[in-house]
Tab-separated table of C-alpha atoms and ligand atoms in Angstrom:
chain	number	residue	atom	x	y	z
K	1386	MET	CA	-2.803	16.982	-14.919
K	1387	GLY	CA	-5.878	19.200	-15.352
K	1388	THR	CA	-9.300	18.243	-14.022
K	1389	ASP	CA	-10.611	17.690	-17.565
K	1390	THR	CA	-7.865	15.189	-18.234
K	1391	LEU	CA	-8.557	13.394	-14.969
K	1392	ASP	CA	-12.309	13.290	-15.623
K	1393	ARG	CA	-11.613	11.873	-19.062
K	1394	ARG	CA	-9.360	9.194	-17.656
K	1395	ASP	CA	-11.906	8.321	-14.998
K	1396	ALA	CA	-14.723	8.126	-17.571
K	1397	LEU	CA	-12.631	5.981	-19.926
K	1398	LEU	CA	-11.739	3.534	-17.196
K	1399	ARG	CA	-15.359	3.253	-16.165
K	1400	LEU	CA	-16.245	2.336	-19.767
K	1401	LEU	CA	-13.404	-0.172	-20.044
K	1402	ALA	CA	-13.906	-1.641	-16.567
K	1403	ASP	CA	-16.111	-4.482	-17.889
K	1404	GLY	CA	-13.046	-5.999	-19.575
K	1405	GLY	CA	-14.826	-6.031	-22.960
K	1406	LEU	CA	-13.545	-4.678	-26.250
K	1407	HIS	CA	-14.469	-1.039	-26.908
K	1408	SER	CA	-13.774	0.673	-30.199
K	1409	GLY	CA	-11.953	3.983	-30.330
K	1410	ALA	CA	-14.969	5.467	-32.112
K	1411	GLU	CA	-17.342	4.322	-29.360
K	1412	LEU	CA	-15.113	5.693	-26.606
K	1413	ALA	CA	-14.573	8.957	-28.444
K	1414	ALA	CA	-18.321	9.412	-28.962
K	1415	ALA	CA	-19.105	8.616	-25.319
K	1416	LEU	CA	-16.635	11.251	-24.144
K	1417	GLY	CA	-17.222	13.791	-26.882
K	1418	VAL	CA	-13.535	13.915	-27.845
K	1419	SER	CA	-11.433	12.786	-30.820
K	1420	ARG	CA	-10.141	9.231	-31.231
K	1421	ALA	CA	-6.633	10.603	-30.969
K	1422	ALA	CA	-7.511	12.101	-27.588
K	1423	VAL	CA	-8.871	8.714	-26.477
K	1424	TRP	CA	-5.671	6.991	-27.571
K	1425	LYS	CA	-3.541	9.499	-25.714
K	1426	ALA	CA	-5.630	9.392	-22.538
K	1427	LEU	CA	-5.667	5.594	-22.488
K	1428	HIS	CA	-1.955	5.190	-22.920
K	1429	ARG	CA	-1.287	7.777	-20.286
K	1430	ALA	CA	-3.684	6.088	-17.877
K	1431	ALA	CA	-2.152	2.661	-18.502
K	1432	ASP	CA	1.364	3.998	-17.853
K	1433	ASP	CA	0.388	6.054	-14.876
K	1434	LEU	CA	-1.810	3.460	-13.167
K	1435	GLY	CA	0.110	0.340	-14.123
K	1436	LEU	CA	-2.846	-1.128	-16.015
K	1437	GLU	CA	-2.472	-3.757	-18.684
K	1438	LEU	CA	-4.232	-2.364	-21.732
K	1439	THR	CA	-4.543	-4.292	-24.993
K	1440	ALA	CA	-5.092	-2.508	-28.278
K	1441	VAL	CA	-6.692	-4.860	-30.821
K	1442	ARG	CA	-5.925	-3.670	-34.336
K	1443	ARG	CA	-8.864	-1.889	-35.956
K	1444	LYS	CA	-11.185	-3.171	-33.233
K	1445	GLY	CA	-10.427	-1.162	-30.138
K	1446	TYR	CA	-9.135	-1.477	-26.615
K	1447	ARG	CA	-9.676	-3.713	-23.643
K	1448	LEU	CA	-8.234	-4.183	-20.198
K	1449	ALA	CA	-6.410	-7.440	-19.518
K	1450	ARG	CA	-8.746	-8.032	-16.588
K	1451	PRO	CA	-12.096	-6.422	-15.716
K	1452	LEU	CA	-11.912	-3.796	-12.997
K	1453	GLU	CA	-14.421	-3.386	-10.218
K	1454	LEU	CA	-14.108	0.278	-9.410
K	1455	LEU	CA	-15.297	1.454	-6.023
K	1456	ASP	CA	-18.751	2.904	-5.964
K	1457	ALA	CA	-20.195	4.760	-2.975
K	1458	ASP	CA	-23.830	3.904	-3.827
K	1459	SER	CA	-23.129	0.234	-4.208
K	1460	MET	CA	-21.288	0.126	-0.861
K	1461	THR	CA	-23.950	2.148	0.919
K	1462	SER	CA	-26.766	-0.047	-0.342
K	1463	ALA	CA	-24.970	-3.134	0.994
K	1464	LEU	CA	-24.858	-1.702	4.534
K	1465	SER	CA	-27.366	-2.475	7.275
K	1466	ALA	CA	-29.624	0.372	8.417
K	1467	PRO	CA	-27.704	0.799	11.730
K	1468	ALA	CA	-24.388	0.956	9.872
K	1469	ARG	CA	-25.774	3.598	7.524
K	1470	GLN	CA	-26.802	5.585	10.566
K	1471	ARG	CA	-23.332	5.337	12.064
K	1472	LEU	CA	-21.729	6.857	8.967
K	1473	ALA	CA	-21.321	10.540	8.218
K	1474	GLY	CA	-20.422	10.482	4.544
K	1475	LEU	CA	-18.550	8.047	2.353
K	1476	GLU	CA	-16.019	9.535	-0.030
K	1477	VAL	CA	-14.456	7.521	-2.861
K	1478	LEU	CA	-11.389	9.035	-4.511
K	1479	PHE	CA	-9.622	7.997	-7.652
K	1480	SER	CA	-6.252	8.985	-6.277
K	1481	VAL	CA	-5.071	10.503	-2.991
K	1482	ASP	CA	-1.823	10.865	-1.091
K	1483	SER	CA	-3.173	8.893	1.871
K	1484	THR	CA	-6.760	8.291	2.973
K	1485	ASN	CA	-5.562	8.629	6.587
K	1486	THR	CA	-3.919	11.986	5.951
K	1487	ARG	CA	-7.060	13.148	4.189
K	1488	LEU	CA	-9.302	12.225	7.113
K	1489	MET	CA	-6.909	13.616	9.741
K	1490	GLN	CA	-7.092	16.917	7.859
K	1491	ALA	CA	-10.875	16.655	7.581
K	1492	ALA	CA	-11.059	15.938	11.330
K	1493	ALA	CA	-9.022	19.038	12.126
K	1494	ALA	CA	-11.450	21.011	9.979
K	1495	GLY	CA	-14.417	19.654	11.980
K	1496	ALA	CA	-15.585	16.601	9.976
K	1497	ALA	CA	-18.178	14.506	11.789
K	1498	SER	CA	-17.583	11.163	13.484
K	1499	GLY	CA	-18.304	8.298	11.101
K	1500	ARG	CA	-16.783	9.822	7.982
K	1501	VAL	CA	-15.218	7.267	5.617
K	1502	CYS	CA	-12.717	7.696	2.809
K	1503	LEU	CA	-11.649	5.071	0.268
K	1504	ALA	CA	-9.318	5.444	-2.679
K	1505	GLU	CA	-8.493	3.508	-5.832
K	1506	ARG	CA	-4.831	4.221	-5.168
K	1507	GLN	CA	-2.607	6.120	-2.756
K	1508	LEU	CA	0.422	8.082	-3.837
K	1509	ALA	CA	1.884	8.219	-0.335
K	1510	GLY	CA	0.179	5.401	1.563
K	1511	ARG	CA	1.543	5.094	5.083
K	1512	GLY	CA	2.110	2.009	7.225
K	1513	ARG	CA	3.089	1.589	10.863
K	1514	GLY	CA	6.570	2.519	11.990
K	1515	GLY	CA	6.950	5.186	9.292
K	1516	ARG	CA	6.963	2.642	6.477
K	1517	ASP	CA	5.280	3.124	3.104
K	1518	TRP	CA	2.157	1.175	2.262
K	1519	VAL	CA	2.279	-0.129	-1.304
K	1520	SER	CA	-0.982	1.157	-2.819
K	1521	PRO	CA	-1.394	0.440	-6.543
K	1522	PHE	CA	-4.570	1.246	-8.455
K	1523	GLY	CA	-7.884	-0.522	-8.646
K	1524	GLU	CA	-7.552	-3.875	-6.866
K	1525	ASN	CA	-6.922	-3.454	-3.146
K	1526	ILE	CA	-8.659	-1.801	-0.225
K	1527	TYR	CA	-7.415	1.485	1.212
K	1528	LEU	CA	-10.019	2.556	3.715
K	1529	SER	CA	-10.012	5.120	6.503
K	1530	MET	CA	-12.684	5.941	9.048
K	1531	LEU	CA	-12.878	8.876	11.437
K	1532	TRP	CA	-14.355	8.380	14.898
K	1533	ARG	CA	-14.753	10.832	17.752
K	1534	TYR	CA	-14.762	9.982	21.470
K	1535	PRO	CA	-15.620	12.196	24.432
K	1536	GLY	CA	-12.605	10.973	26.479
K	1537	GLY	CA	-8.876	11.539	25.987
K	1538	PRO	CA	-6.464	9.532	23.799
K	1539	ALA	CA	-5.240	7.486	26.798
K	1540	GLY	CA	-8.525	5.585	26.763
K	1541	LEU	CA	-7.995	4.463	23.181
K	1542	GLY	CA	-5.043	2.149	23.862
K	1543	GLY	CA	-6.959	-1.033	23.068
K	1544	LEU	CA	-8.777	0.308	20.033
K	1545	SER	CA	-6.275	-0.960	17.491
K	1546	LEU	CA	-6.773	-4.519	18.776
K	1547	ALA	CA	-10.554	-4.141	18.595
K	1548	CYS	CA	-10.268	-2.957	14.991
K	1549	GLY	CA	-7.983	-5.883	14.132
K	1550	VAL	CA	-10.589	-8.310	15.434
K	1551	ALA	CA	-13.343	-6.606	13.407
K	1552	VAL	CA	-11.357	-6.964	10.177
K	1553	ALA	CA	-10.241	-10.532	10.940
K	1554	GLU	CA	-13.883	-11.536	11.464
K	1555	VAL	CA	-14.898	-10.078	8.103
K	1556	LEU	CA	-12.085	-11.970	6.415
K	1557	ARG	CA	-12.955	-15.220	8.128
K	1558	GLN	CA	-16.547	-14.781	6.984
K	1559	ALA	CA	-15.268	-14.202	3.467
K	1560	GLY	CA	-13.641	-17.634	3.615
K	1561	VAL	CA	-10.125	-16.897	4.910
K	1562	ALA	CA	-10.075	-19.812	7.355
K	1563	ASP	CA	-6.536	-19.279	8.656
K	1564	ILE	CA	-6.759	-15.563	9.269
K	1565	ALA	CA	-4.696	-14.535	12.289
K	1566	LEU	CA	-3.582	-11.407	14.120
K	1567	LYS	CA	-0.048	-10.404	14.910
K	1568	TRP	CA	0.123	-7.930	17.770
K	1569	PRO	CA	-1.150	-5.309	17.712
K	1570	ASN	CA	-3.219	-5.563	14.548
K	1571	ASP	CA	-1.408	-7.017	11.544
K	1572	LEU	CA	-3.589	-9.368	9.518
K	1573	HIS	CA	-1.686	-12.518	8.722
K	1574	TRP	CA	-2.383	-15.641	6.748
K	1575	ARG	CA	-0.009	-18.512	7.335
K	1576	ARG	CA	2.709	-16.149	8.531
K	1577	ARG	CA	2.339	-13.824	5.559
K	1578	LYS	CA	0.982	-10.322	5.807
K	1579	LEU	CA	-2.417	-9.811	4.192
K	1580	GLY	CA	-3.167	-6.390	5.602
K	1581	GLY	CA	-2.631	-3.953	8.409
K	1582	LEU	CA	-4.155	-1.095	10.338
K	1583	LEU	CA	-2.725	2.320	11.105
K	1584	LEU	CA	-4.497	4.223	13.864
K	1585	GLU	CA	-3.801	7.919	14.286
K	1586	VAL	CA	-5.124	9.607	17.388
K	1587	ALA	CA	-5.368	13.272	18.335
K	1588	GLY	CA	-7.109	15.200	21.066
K	1589	GLU	CA	-6.981	16.853	24.437
K	1590	SER	CA	-5.583	14.735	27.279
K	1591	HIS	CA	-8.941	14.810	29.110
K	1592	GLY	CA	-10.936	14.664	25.896
K	1593	PRO	CA	-12.452	14.999	23.452
K	1594	SER	CA	-10.321	12.980	21.073
K	1595	HIS	CA	-10.598	11.498	17.636
K	1596	VAL	CA	-9.013	8.624	15.790
K	1597	VAL	CA	-8.553	7.834	12.122
K	1598	VAL	CA	-8.447	4.105	11.537
K	1599	GLY	CA	-6.757	3.233	8.255
K	1600	LEU	CA	-6.957	-0.234	6.782
K	1601	GLY	CA	-4.830	-1.513	3.924
K	1602	LEU	CA	-5.809	-4.926	2.595
K	1603	ASN	CA	-3.990	-6.743	-0.189
K	1604	ARG	CA	-6.786	-8.050	-2.393
K	1605	ARG	CA	-4.774	-8.496	-5.554
K	1606	LEU	CA	-1.157	-7.411	-5.758
K	1607	GLY	CA	1.206	-8.066	-8.651
K	1608	GLU	CA	4.685	-9.417	-7.904
K	1609	GLN	CA	6.197	-6.333	-9.449
K	1610	GLN	CA	4.016	-3.985	-7.436
K	1611	ALA	CA	4.907	-5.877	-4.278
K	1612	ALA	CA	8.660	-5.772	-4.914
K	1613	ALA	CA	9.025	-2.974	-2.366
K	1614	ILE	CA	7.400	-4.964	0.461
K	1615	ASP	CA	10.110	-6.007	2.911
K	1616	GLN	CA	8.373	-8.978	4.532
K	1617	PRO	CA	6.498	-12.124	3.494
K	1618	TRP	CA	3.136	-11.050	2.055
K	1619	VAL	CA	0.059	-12.575	0.481
K	1620	ASP	CA	-3.082	-11.300	-1.218
K	1621	LEU	CA	-6.711	-12.389	-0.989
K	1622	ALA	CA	-6.689	-13.544	-4.612
K	1623	ALA	CA	-4.066	-16.157	-3.731
K	1624	VAL	CA	-5.926	-17.245	-0.601
K	1625	LEU	CA	-9.463	-17.364	-2.018
K	1626	GLY	CA	-9.019	-18.014	-5.736
K	1627	ASP	CA	-12.411	-18.009	-7.470
K	1628	ALA	CA	-14.149	-17.136	-4.208
K	1629	LEU	CA	-12.446	-13.708	-4.129
K	1630	PRO	CA	-15.131	-11.207	-3.082
K	1631	GLY	CA	-15.809	-8.100	-5.155
K	1632	ARG	CA	-14.275	-4.891	-3.857
K	1633	ASN	CA	-17.530	-3.080	-3.129
K	1634	ARG	CA	-18.985	-6.019	-1.211
K	1635	LEU	CA	-15.757	-6.486	0.713
K	1636	ALA	CA	-15.445	-2.768	1.491
K	1637	ALA	CA	-19.078	-2.628	2.648
K	1638	GLY	CA	-18.474	-5.554	5.031
K	1639	LEU	CA	-15.394	-3.818	6.402
K	1640	ILE	CA	-17.184	-0.497	6.868
K	1641	GLU	CA	-20.033	-2.289	8.627
K	1642	ALA	CA	-17.678	-4.161	10.986
K	1643	LEU	CA	-15.255	-1.310	11.697
K	1644	SER	CA	-17.987	1.213	12.445
K	1645	ALA	CA	-19.653	-1.316	14.784
K	1646	ALA	CA	-16.305	-1.952	16.536
K	1647	LEU	CA	-15.572	1.760	16.913
K	1648	ALA	CA	-19.015	2.414	18.352
K	1649	ALA	CA	-18.823	-0.610	20.681
K	1650	TYR	CA	-15.391	0.425	21.966
K	1651	GLY	CA	-16.926	3.698	23.140
K	1652	ASP	CA	-19.415	1.716	25.234
K	1653	GLY	CA	-17.422	-1.255	26.522
K	1654	GLY	CA	-13.732	-0.721	25.724
K	1655	LEU	CA	-11.494	-3.667	24.900
K	1656	ALA	CA	-12.804	-6.212	27.429
K	1657	PRO	CA	-15.597	-7.707	25.266
K	1658	VAL	CA	-13.156	-8.214	22.375
K	1659	LEU	CA	-10.275	-9.847	24.305
K	1660	PRO	CA	-11.424	-13.482	23.858
K	1661	ALA	CA	-11.756	-12.982	20.096
K	1662	TRP	CA	-8.320	-11.333	19.828
K	1663	ARG	CA	-6.779	-14.214	21.793
K	1664	ALA	CA	-8.460	-16.727	19.494
K	1665	PHE	CA	-6.889	-14.984	16.459
K	1666	ASP	CA	-3.468	-14.703	18.157
K	1667	ALA	CA	-0.948	-15.951	15.611
K	1668	TYR	CA	2.169	-16.129	17.739
K	1669	GLN	CA	1.234	-17.297	21.228
K	1670	GLY	CA	4.121	-19.424	22.527
K	1671	GLU	CA	6.498	-18.389	19.720
K	1672	PRO	CA	10.009	-17.056	20.250
K	1673	VAL	CA	10.082	-13.411	19.183
K	1674	ALA	CA	12.081	-10.238	19.323
K	1675	LEU	CA	10.345	-6.964	20.060
K	1676	LEU	CA	11.950	-3.918	18.498
K	1677	MET	CA	11.207	-0.808	20.488
K	1678	GLY	CA	12.932	2.511	20.018
K	1679	GLY	CA	16.289	1.019	19.073
K	1680	GLN	CA	16.046	-1.686	21.743
K	1681	ARG	CA	15.581	-5.376	20.982
K	1682	ILE	CA	13.935	-7.483	23.648
K	1683	THR	CA	13.776	-11.226	23.105
K	1684	GLY	CA	11.380	-13.642	24.687
K	1685	THR	CA	8.422	-15.926	24.126
K	1686	CYS	CA	4.989	-14.533	23.254
K	1687	ALA	CA	2.617	-15.044	26.147
K	1688	GLY	CA	-0.464	-13.468	24.600
K	1689	ILE	CA	-1.943	-10.114	25.568
K	1690	ALA	CA	-2.790	-8.505	28.891
K	1691	ASP	CA	-6.317	-7.258	29.596
K	1692	ASP	CA	-5.282	-3.728	28.582
K	1693	GLY	CA	-4.034	-4.998	25.199
K	1694	ALA	CA	-0.313	-4.947	26.044
K	1695	LEU	CA	1.887	-7.635	24.523
K	1696	LEU	CA	3.150	-10.103	27.141
K	1697	LEU	CA	6.626	-11.517	26.719
K	1698	LYS	CA	8.292	-14.155	28.848
K	1699	THR	CA	11.821	-12.804	28.995
K	1700	ALA	CA	14.949	-13.756	30.916
K	1701	ASP	CA	13.835	-11.091	33.460
K	1702	GLY	CA	10.371	-12.610	33.863
K	1703	LEU	CA	6.996	-11.734	32.321
K	1704	ARG	CA	6.980	-8.227	30.861
K	1705	ALA	CA	4.201	-6.171	29.256
K	1706	PHE	CA	4.783	-3.867	26.281
K	1707	HIS	CA	2.475	-1.228	24.875
K	1708	ALA	CA	4.495	-0.348	21.792
K	1709	GLY	CA	6.976	-1.918	19.425
K	1710	GLU	CA	7.346	-4.122	16.412
K	1711	VAL	CA	7.237	-7.880	16.807
K	1712	SER	CA	9.775	-9.891	14.826
K	1713	LEU	CA	9.659	-13.613	14.520
K	1714	ARG	CA	11.509	-16.608	13.279
K	1715	PRO	CA	15.159	-16.779	14.022
K	1716	LEU	CA	17.154	-17.422	10.870
K	1717	ALA	CA	20.786	-18.372	10.570
K	1718	GLY	CA	22.506	-15.051	11.038
K	1719	GLY	CA	19.599	-12.994	12.334
K	1720	TRP	CA	15.911	-12.305	12.681
K	1721	VAL	CA	13.408	-11.398	10.020
K	1722	ARG	CA	10.247	-9.391	10.374
K	1723	ALA	CA	7.145	-11.497	9.913
B	1854	LIG	C1	0.617	-1.404	8.581
B	1854	LIG	O1	1.764	-0.962	8.488
B	1854	LIG	O2	0.401	-2.612	8.748
B	1854	LIG	C2	-0.572	-0.488	8.467
B	1854	LIG	C3	-0.949	-0.202	7.048
B	1854	LIG	C4	-2.108	0.757	6.907
B	1854	LIG	C5	-2.343	1.162	5.481
B	1854	LIG	C6	-3.625	1.916	5.326
B	1854	LIG	S1	-4.141	2.056	3.648
B	1854	LIG	C7	-5.388	3.166	4.102
B	1854	LIG	C8	-4.779	4.085	5.140
B	1854	LIG	N1	-4.074	5.181	4.516
B	1854	LIG	C9	-2.773	5.141	4.767
B	1854	LIG	O3	-1.926	5.951	4.332
B	1854	LIG	N2	-2.475	4.080	5.531
B	1854	LIG	C10	-3.667	3.322	5.868
């Protein structure tokens, strides 16, 4: 699709975002194109982005539900002065392969620490363990932040836990009372996945290094869109109902908290965050299986060690793990990921 077509689609969606009825003539005049071009662009956008668009005979078009598109100015103005100082540019994209990939590339090209990228949708969103991250348009949060550290990657082992705590605190403040963390940093609500973090680290072994922290948060996800998710999931709309926060306010809170956590980790490491992580620990005392490079180790969750490792009480005694995928809940015939 050419840039003109994309600009037109973007402009049309911004006009329709209020959820009100807009006539073809009004839209055509606003864009300086024919009504036929409006019709074509709208239908294409609805198909491509999975939007529910209603055409009301002789009156115009409206979206089934208003959209709150992401807006860099609105997010920036909701940030505290220190948070604004921590940032080095906030980019909002309509569509991208992956906000993490984009920032890893920007980092390699010299982008400054504190750069943030958000997108309305991802075409190749990535989750942990090589899985896809379902990333439909216009409702969820796909946010990545680049941070640089003087030391090597080995010192960043606890960072993913610190970031999980930062996000869990924002969600609790937004009213998600039962927010919990599944090691290392999955965001869970009543055993269902609400979001997750993907940290990608690069650098010299003795430093400097950089990390891109990518957060995916299900704010509103349709059943159909979520069909590809292979574990129990939930979205914020289901948890919070009418109290669902707007996307820009939510994203600003997340940027504020994540940038503070990334900066604080550089000063104090994981230690100051350990009590908070332990308080959010969803599976302490639960029977689990840890999948690690083709191996499956069973045991009981015994919390986390001071370096952030997962502690499992196994038949061979207490063991610490720095990597792997925790699976819970034995079912007749096997285990399911949770
Ligand atoms: C997980 O598997 O739990 C981690 C999911 C991380 C998804 C986010 S969405 C923004 C950023 N861009 C990506 O491609 N992935 C992360």
